[in-house]
Every structure is written in C-alpha cells, then in structure tokens.
PDB file of C-alpha atoms in Angstrom:
ATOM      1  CA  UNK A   1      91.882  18.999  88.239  1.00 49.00           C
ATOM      2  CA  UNK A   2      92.074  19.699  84.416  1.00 67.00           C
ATOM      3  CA  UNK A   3      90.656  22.657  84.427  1.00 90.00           C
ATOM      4  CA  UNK A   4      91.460  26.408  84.088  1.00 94.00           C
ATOM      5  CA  UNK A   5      92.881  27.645  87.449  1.00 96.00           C
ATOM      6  CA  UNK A   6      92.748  30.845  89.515  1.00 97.00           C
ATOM      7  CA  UNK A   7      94.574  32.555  92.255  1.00 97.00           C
ATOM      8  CA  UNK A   8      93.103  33.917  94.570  1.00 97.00           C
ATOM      9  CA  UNK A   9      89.419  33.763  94.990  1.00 96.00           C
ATOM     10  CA  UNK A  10      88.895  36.857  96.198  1.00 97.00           C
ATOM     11  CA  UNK A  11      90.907  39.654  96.932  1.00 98.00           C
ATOM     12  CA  UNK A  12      90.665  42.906  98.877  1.00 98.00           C
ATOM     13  CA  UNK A  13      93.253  45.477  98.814  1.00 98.00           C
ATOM     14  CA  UNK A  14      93.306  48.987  99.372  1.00 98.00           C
ATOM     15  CA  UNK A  15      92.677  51.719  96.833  1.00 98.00           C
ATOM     16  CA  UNK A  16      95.930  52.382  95.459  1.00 97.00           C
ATOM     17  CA  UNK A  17      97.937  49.018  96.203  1.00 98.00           C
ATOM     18  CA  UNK A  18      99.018  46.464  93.647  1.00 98.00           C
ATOM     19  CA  UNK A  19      97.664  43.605  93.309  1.00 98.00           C
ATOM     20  CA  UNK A  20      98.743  40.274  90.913  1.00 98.00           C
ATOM     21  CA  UNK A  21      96.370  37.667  90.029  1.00 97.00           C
ATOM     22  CA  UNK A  22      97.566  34.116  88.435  1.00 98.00           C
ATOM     23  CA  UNK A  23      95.725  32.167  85.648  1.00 98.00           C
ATOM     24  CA  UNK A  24      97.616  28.117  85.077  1.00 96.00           C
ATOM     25  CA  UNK A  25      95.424  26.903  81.729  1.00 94.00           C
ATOM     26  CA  UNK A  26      94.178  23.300  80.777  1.00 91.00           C
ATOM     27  CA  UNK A  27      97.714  22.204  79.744  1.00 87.00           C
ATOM     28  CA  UNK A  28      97.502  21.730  75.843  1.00 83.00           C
ATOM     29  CA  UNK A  29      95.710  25.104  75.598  1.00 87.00           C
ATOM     30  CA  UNK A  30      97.659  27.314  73.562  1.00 87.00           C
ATOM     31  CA  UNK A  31      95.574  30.463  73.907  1.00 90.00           C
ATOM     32  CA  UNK A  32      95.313  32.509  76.887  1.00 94.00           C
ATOM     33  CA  UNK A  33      92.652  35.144  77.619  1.00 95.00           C
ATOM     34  CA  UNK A  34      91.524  37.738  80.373  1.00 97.00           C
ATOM     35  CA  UNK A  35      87.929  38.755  80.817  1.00 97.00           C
ATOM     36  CA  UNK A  36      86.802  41.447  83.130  1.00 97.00           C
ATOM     37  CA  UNK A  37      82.742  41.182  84.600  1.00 96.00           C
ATOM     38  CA  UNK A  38      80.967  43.360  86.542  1.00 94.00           C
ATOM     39  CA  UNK A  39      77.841  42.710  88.687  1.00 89.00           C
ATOM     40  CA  UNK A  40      74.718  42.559  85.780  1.00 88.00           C
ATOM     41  CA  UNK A  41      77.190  42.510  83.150  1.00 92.00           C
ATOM     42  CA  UNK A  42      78.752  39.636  80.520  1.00 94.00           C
ATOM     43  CA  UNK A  43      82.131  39.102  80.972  1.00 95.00           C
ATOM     44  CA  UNK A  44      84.095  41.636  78.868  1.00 95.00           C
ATOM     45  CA  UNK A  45      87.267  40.868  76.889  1.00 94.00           C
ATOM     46  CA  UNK A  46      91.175  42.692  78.066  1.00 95.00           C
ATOM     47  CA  UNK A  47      93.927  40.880  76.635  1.00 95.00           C
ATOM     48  CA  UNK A  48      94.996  37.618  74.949  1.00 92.00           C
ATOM     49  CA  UNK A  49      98.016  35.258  74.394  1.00 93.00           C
ATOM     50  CA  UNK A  50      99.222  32.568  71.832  1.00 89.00           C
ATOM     51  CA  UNK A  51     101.865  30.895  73.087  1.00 88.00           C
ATOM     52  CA  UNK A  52     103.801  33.821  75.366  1.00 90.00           C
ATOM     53  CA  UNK A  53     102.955  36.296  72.876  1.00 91.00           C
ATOM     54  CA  UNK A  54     100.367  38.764  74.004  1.00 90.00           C
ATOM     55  CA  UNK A  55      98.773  39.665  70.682  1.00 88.00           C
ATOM     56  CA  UNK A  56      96.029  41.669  71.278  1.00 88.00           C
ATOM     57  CA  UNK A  57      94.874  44.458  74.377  1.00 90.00           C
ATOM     58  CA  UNK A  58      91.574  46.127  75.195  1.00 91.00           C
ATOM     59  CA  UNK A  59      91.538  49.771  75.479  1.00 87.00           C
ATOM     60  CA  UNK A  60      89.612  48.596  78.612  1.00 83.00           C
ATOM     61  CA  UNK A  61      93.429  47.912  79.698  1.00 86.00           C
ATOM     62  CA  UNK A  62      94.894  50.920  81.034  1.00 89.00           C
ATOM     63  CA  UNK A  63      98.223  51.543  81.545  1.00 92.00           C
ATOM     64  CA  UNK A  64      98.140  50.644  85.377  1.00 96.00           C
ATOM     65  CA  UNK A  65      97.157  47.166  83.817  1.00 96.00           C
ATOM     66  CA  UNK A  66     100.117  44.749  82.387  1.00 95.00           C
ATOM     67  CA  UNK A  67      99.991  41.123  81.676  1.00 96.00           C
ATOM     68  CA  UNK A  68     102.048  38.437  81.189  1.00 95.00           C
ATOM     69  CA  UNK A  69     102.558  34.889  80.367  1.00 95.00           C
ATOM     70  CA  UNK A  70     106.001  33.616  80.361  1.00 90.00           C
ATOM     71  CA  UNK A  71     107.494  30.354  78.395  1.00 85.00           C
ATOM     72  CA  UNK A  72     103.383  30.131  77.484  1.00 83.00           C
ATOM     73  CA  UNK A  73     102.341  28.321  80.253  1.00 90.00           C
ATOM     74  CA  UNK A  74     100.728  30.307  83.430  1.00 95.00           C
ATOM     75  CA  UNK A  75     100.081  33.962  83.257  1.00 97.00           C
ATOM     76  CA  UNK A  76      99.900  36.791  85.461  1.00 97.00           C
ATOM     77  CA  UNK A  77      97.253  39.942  85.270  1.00 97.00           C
ATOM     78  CA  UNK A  78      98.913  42.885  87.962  1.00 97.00           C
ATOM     79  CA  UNK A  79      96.869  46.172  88.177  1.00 97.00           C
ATOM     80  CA  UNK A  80      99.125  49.081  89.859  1.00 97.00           C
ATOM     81  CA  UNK A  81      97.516  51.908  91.919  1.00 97.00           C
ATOM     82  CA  UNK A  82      94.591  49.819  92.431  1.00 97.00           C
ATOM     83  CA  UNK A  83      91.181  52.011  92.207  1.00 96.00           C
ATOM     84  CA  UNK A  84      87.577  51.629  93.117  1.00 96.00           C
ATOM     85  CA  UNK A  85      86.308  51.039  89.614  1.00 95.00           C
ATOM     86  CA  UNK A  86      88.709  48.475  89.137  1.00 96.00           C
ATOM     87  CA  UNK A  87      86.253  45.854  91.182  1.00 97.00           C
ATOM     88  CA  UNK A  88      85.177  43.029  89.404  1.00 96.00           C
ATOM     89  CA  UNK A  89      85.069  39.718  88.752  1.00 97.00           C
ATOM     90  CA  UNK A  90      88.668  38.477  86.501  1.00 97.00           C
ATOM     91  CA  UNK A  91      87.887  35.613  84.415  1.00 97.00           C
ATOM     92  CA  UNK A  92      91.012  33.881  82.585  1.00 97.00           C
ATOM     93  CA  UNK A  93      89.760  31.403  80.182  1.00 95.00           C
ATOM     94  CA  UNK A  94      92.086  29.189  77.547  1.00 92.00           C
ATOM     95  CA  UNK A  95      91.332  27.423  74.171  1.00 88.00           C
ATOM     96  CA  UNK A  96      92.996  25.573  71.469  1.00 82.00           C
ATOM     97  CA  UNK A  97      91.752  25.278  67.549  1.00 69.00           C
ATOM     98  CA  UNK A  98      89.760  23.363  66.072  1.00 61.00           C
ATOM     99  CA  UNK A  99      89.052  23.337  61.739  1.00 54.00           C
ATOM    100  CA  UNK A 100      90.232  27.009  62.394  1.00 58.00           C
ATOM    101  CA  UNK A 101      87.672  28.006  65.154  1.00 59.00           C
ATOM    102  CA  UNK A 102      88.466  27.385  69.197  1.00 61.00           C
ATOM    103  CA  UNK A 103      87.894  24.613  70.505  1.00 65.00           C
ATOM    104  CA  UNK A 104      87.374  23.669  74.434  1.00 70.00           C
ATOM    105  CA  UNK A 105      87.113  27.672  75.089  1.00 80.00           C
ATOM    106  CA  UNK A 106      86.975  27.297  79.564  1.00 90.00           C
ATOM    107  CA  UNK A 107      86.770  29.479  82.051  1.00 93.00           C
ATOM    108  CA  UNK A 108      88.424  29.424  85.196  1.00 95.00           C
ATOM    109  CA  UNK A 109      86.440  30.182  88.571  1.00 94.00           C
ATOM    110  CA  UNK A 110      87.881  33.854  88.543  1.00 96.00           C
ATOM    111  CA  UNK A 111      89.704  36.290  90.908  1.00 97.00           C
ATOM    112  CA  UNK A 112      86.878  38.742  93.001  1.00 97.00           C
ATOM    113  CA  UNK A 113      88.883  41.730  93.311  1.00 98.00           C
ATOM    114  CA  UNK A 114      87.296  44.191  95.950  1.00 98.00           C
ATOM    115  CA  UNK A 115      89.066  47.772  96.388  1.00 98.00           C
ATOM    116  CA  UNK A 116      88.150  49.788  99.455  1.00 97.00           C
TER     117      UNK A 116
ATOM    118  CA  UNK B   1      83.933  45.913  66.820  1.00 80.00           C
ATOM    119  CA  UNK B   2      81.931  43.677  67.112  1.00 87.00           C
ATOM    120  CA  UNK B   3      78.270  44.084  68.983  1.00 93.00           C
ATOM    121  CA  UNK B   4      76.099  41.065  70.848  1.00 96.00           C
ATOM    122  CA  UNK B   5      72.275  41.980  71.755  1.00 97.00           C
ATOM    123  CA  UNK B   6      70.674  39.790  73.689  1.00 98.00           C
ATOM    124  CA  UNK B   7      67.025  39.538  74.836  1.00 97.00           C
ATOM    125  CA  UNK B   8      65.068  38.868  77.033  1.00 97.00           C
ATOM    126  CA  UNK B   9      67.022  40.618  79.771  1.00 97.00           C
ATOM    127  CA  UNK B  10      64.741  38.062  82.766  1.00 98.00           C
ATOM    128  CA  UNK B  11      62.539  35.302  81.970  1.00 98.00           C
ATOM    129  CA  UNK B  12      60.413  33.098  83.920  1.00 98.00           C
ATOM    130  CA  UNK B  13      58.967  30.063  82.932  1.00 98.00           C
ATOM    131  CA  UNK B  14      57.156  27.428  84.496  1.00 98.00           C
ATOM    132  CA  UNK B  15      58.831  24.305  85.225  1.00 98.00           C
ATOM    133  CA  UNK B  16      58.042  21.799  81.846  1.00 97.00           C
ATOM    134  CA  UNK B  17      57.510  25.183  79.831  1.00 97.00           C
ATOM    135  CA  UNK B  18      60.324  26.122  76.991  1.00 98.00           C
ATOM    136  CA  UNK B  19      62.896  29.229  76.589  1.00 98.00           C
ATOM    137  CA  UNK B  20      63.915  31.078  74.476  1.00 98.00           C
ATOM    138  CA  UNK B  21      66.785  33.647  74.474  1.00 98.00           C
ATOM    139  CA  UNK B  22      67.635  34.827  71.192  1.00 98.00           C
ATOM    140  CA  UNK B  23      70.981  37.040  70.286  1.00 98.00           C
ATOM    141  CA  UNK B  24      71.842  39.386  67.364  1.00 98.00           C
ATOM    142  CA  UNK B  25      75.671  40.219  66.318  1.00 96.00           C
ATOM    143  CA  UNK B  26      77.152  43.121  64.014  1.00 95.00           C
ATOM    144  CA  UNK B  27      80.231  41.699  62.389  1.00 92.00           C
ATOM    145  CA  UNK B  28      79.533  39.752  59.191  1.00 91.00           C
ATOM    146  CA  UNK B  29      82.911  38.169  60.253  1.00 89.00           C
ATOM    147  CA  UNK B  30      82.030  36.115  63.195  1.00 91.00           C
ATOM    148  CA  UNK B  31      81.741  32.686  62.799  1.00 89.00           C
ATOM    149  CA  UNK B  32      81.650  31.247  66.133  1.00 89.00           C
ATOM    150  CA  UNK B  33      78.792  31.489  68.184  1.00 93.00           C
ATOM    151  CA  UNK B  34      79.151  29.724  72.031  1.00 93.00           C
ATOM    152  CA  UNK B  35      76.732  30.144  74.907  1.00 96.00           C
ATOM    153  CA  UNK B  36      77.032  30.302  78.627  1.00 96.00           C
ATOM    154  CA  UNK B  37      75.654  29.193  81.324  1.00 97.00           C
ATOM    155  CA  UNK B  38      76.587  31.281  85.233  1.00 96.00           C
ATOM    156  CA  UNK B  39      75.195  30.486  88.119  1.00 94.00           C
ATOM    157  CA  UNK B  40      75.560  33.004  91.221  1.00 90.00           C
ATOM    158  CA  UNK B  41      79.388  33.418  92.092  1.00 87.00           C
ATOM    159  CA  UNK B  42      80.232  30.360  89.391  1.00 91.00           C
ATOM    160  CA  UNK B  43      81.627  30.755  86.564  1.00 92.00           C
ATOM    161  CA  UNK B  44      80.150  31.004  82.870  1.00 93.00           C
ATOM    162  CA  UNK B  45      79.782  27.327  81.841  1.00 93.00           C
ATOM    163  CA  UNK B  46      79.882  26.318  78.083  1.00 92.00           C
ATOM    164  CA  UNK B  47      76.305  24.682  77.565  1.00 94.00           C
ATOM    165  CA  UNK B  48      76.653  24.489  73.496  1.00 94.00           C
ATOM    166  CA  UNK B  49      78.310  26.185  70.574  1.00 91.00           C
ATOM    167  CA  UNK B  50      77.740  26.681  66.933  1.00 91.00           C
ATOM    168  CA  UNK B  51      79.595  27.070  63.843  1.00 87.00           C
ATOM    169  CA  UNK B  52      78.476  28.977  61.372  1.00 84.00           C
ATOM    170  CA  UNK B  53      78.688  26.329  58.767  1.00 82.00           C
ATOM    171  CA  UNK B  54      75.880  24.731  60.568  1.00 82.00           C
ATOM    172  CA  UNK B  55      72.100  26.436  61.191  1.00 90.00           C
ATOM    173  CA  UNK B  56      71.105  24.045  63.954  1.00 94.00           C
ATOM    174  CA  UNK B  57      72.795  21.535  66.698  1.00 94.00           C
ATOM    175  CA  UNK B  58      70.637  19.929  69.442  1.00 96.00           C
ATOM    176  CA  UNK B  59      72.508  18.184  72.984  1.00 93.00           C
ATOM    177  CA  UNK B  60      69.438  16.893  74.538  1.00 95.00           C
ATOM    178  CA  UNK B  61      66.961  19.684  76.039  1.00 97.00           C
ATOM    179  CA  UNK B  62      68.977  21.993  74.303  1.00 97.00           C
ATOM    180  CA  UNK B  63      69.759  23.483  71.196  1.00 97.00           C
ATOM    181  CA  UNK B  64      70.824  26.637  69.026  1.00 97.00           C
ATOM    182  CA  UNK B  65      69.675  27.804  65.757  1.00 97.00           C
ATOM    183  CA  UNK B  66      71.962  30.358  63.494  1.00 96.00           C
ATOM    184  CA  UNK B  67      70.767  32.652  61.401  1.00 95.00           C
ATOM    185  CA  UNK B  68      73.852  34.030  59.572  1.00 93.00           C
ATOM    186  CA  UNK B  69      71.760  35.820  56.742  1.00 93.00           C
ATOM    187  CA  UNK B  70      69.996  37.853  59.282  1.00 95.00           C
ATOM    188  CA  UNK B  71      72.690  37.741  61.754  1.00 95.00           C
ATOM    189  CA  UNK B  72      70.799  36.544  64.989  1.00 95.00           C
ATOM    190  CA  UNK B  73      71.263  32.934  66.558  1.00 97.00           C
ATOM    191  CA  UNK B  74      69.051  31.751  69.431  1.00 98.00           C
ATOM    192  CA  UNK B  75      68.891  29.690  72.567  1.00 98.00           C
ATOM    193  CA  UNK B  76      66.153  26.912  73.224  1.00 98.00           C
ATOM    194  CA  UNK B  77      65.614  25.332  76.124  1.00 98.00           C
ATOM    195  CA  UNK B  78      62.511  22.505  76.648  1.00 97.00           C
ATOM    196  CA  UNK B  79      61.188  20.588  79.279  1.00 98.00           C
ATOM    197  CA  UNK B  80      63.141  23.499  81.618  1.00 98.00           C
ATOM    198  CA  UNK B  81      63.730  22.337  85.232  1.00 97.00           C
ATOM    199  CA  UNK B  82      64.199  24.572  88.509  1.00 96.00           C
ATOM    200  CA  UNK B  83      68.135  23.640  88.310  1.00 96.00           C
ATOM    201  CA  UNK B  84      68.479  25.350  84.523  1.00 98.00           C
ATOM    202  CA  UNK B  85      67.807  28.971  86.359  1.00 98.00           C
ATOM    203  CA  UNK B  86      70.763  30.720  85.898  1.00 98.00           C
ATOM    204  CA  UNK B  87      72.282  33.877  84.034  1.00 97.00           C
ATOM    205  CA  UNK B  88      72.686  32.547  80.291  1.00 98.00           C
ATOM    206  CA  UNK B  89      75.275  34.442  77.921  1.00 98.00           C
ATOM    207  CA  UNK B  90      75.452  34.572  74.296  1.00 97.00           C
ATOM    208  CA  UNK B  91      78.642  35.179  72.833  1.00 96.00           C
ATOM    209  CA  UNK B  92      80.160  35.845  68.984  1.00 94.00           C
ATOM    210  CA  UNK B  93      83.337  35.767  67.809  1.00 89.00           C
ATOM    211  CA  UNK B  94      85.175  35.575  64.722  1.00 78.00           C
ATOM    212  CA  UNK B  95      88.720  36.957  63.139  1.00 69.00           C
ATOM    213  CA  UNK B  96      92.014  35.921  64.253  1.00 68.00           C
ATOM    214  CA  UNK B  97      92.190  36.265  67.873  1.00 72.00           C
ATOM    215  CA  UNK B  98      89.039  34.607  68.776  1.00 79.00           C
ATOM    216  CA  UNK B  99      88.374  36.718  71.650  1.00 87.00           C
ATOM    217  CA  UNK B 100      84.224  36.560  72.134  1.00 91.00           C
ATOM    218  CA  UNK B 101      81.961  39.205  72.654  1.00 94.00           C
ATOM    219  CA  UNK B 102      79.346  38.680  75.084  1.00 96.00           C
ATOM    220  CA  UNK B 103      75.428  39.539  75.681  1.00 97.00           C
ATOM    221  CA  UNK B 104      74.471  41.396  78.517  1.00 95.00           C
ATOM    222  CA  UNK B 105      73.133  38.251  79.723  1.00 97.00           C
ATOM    223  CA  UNK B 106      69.306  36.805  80.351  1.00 98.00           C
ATOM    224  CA  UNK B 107      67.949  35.771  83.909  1.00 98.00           C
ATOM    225  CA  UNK B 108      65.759  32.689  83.448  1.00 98.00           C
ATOM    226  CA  UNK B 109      63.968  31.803  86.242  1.00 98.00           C
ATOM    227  CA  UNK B 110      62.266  28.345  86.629  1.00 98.00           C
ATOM    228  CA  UNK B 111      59.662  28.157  88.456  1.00 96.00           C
ATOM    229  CA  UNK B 112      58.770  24.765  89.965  1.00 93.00           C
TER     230      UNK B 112
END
C-alpha cells in the first residue's frame, strides 16, 4: 500500500491518559500535516512539517499537544492528560509540490480517538 | 486567516439530476482550491482540484469552476448516481505552508 498510513484506528483511553498516534506518509512526500475533525465538521488544520521541521502550529494545539517527525519520514501526534473534548477524528495527510502549489495532497484513514 | 463558506449544508437530488455545491474564500492569497469527497467513517477523498490560473477543469461527471474575481469556486456534479452520496468538502489554500482550510461540508443525497 502506497498510501498515507495510520496507527491505530481507533482508540479509547481514559480522560487524563496519554495517548500517541503514528502517521508513515506516501514515501516521496515531503510535507507532513495533522488535521483534527469532529462529527458534522471539515477536517480542521493543527500542525505541519517539511522535511523534520515542524514549521507551523494551530492555536487549536495546546500545550498538552506535541508533535513530531524525526529524520522526515513517519511522525508522531501525543496528546498528554487526555480530555473529553479532545475526541475526534486525527487525519494526517502528506503532499509534495508541484509549479509551486501541492501536489498529490492524501489523507490517511485517521486515528478515532474516544476519551471516557 | 483564511475563511471557506460552503453551501448547501444537505442536498438531495434525484438520481440523473445535477449538483451543485458552491464555496466562497476570504484570502485574496489562496490559490489552490481542492475538493473532497467522505463517505461515513472513510476518509476525505480528493475528487478534483483547481489552480487558480485556470477558471474551469472537467474529469468526467465532474467539474469545478473558479471565480477568483469574486472569490467563490463551485462543485458540479451531472448525471449523479446513488454511489456519489457522500459528505463533499471544499477546501482553499494558499501561502507558504499550504495547509487548506475546509467547508463545513455538504450532504448530498442521491436518491435512486
């Protein structure tokens, strides 16, 4: 599979708990992005990467949110003190260029994170 | 920041009838304009994308028209079939980071 990756589907943790979600990319993808969706809701944008360098964050990302993406190939989205509002849908998607615009932009299948 | 409308919020259509989702954007700087396709629990499917050095691109039943004068580019669908309901996305984005902004989505229903 050439795709965008996740792990895991689904997750359900405990309010409170950490959890650590994986994104692997399509391969020549240079960019690396996190999205965040909620149920009735398009997919909202946290953090991206070029290369290993994360260059830009949401102020949706709080400080119990830190991401990372070392050498540039996979990268990892942990959330500390997990709380209920933090449910949703994580959607890591990857992209090259193209003529100065992205090119190939994919998503992966996504990580349902459920706190109870 | 940037800001996506998008309307309709639902639409139903009968099967062999066209839609049409159309999508307005705030930042003059965006130049990339993708759309979406999410079916329940999937996830959002590019369906077509436009540049904005182009006002119209067509891939078979569907296409997208850019407006980047008035800022709004739109969706059509013909000859719709019960397998093209789904939640469609719009989505801008522009600047150096290329992160997209997206609708609030559209339901299209198809009804056979």
């Amino acid at each position: 599979d050439t795709g965008v990756s996740q792990d895991p589907r689904h997750k359900i943790t405990k309010r409170g708990q950490n959890v650590t979600f994986r994104c692997d990319p399509i391969s020549e993808h240079n960019r690396l992005y996190w999205y965040r969706q909620t149920l009735g809701q398009g997919p909202e944008f946290l953090t991206y990467f070029q290369n290993e360098a994360q260059l830009e964050k949401s102020r949706l990302l709080s400080d119990r949110f830190s991401a990372e993406r070392p050498k540039g190939s996979f990268s990892t989205l942990e959330i500390q003190r997990t709380e209920q509002g933090d449910s949703a849908m994580y959607l890591c998607a990857s992209s090259t260029w193209d003529t100065r615009t992205p090119y190939g932009y994919t998503f992966g299948s996504g990580t349902r994170l459920t706190v109870v | 920041g940037e800001n996506v409308e998008q309307h309709p919020s639902t639409l139903s259509v009968q099967e062999g009838d066209s839609a049409v989702i159309k999508c307005t954007y705030s930042d003059s700087a965006s130049n990339y304009f993708p759309w979406y396709k999410q079916e329940l629990g999937k996830r959002p499917q590019l369906i077509i994308d436009i540049r904005s050095n182009v006002g119209e691109k067509k891939d078979q039943r569907i296409a997208v028209t850019l407006n980047k004068t008035a800022k709004h580019f739109s969706l059509h669908i013909t000859e719709t079939q019960p397998e093209d309901s789904a939640v469609y996305f719009c989505a801008a984005s522009g600047g150096s980071n290329y992160k997209l902004t997206f609708g609030k989505g559209t339901l299209l229903t198809v009804n056979p």
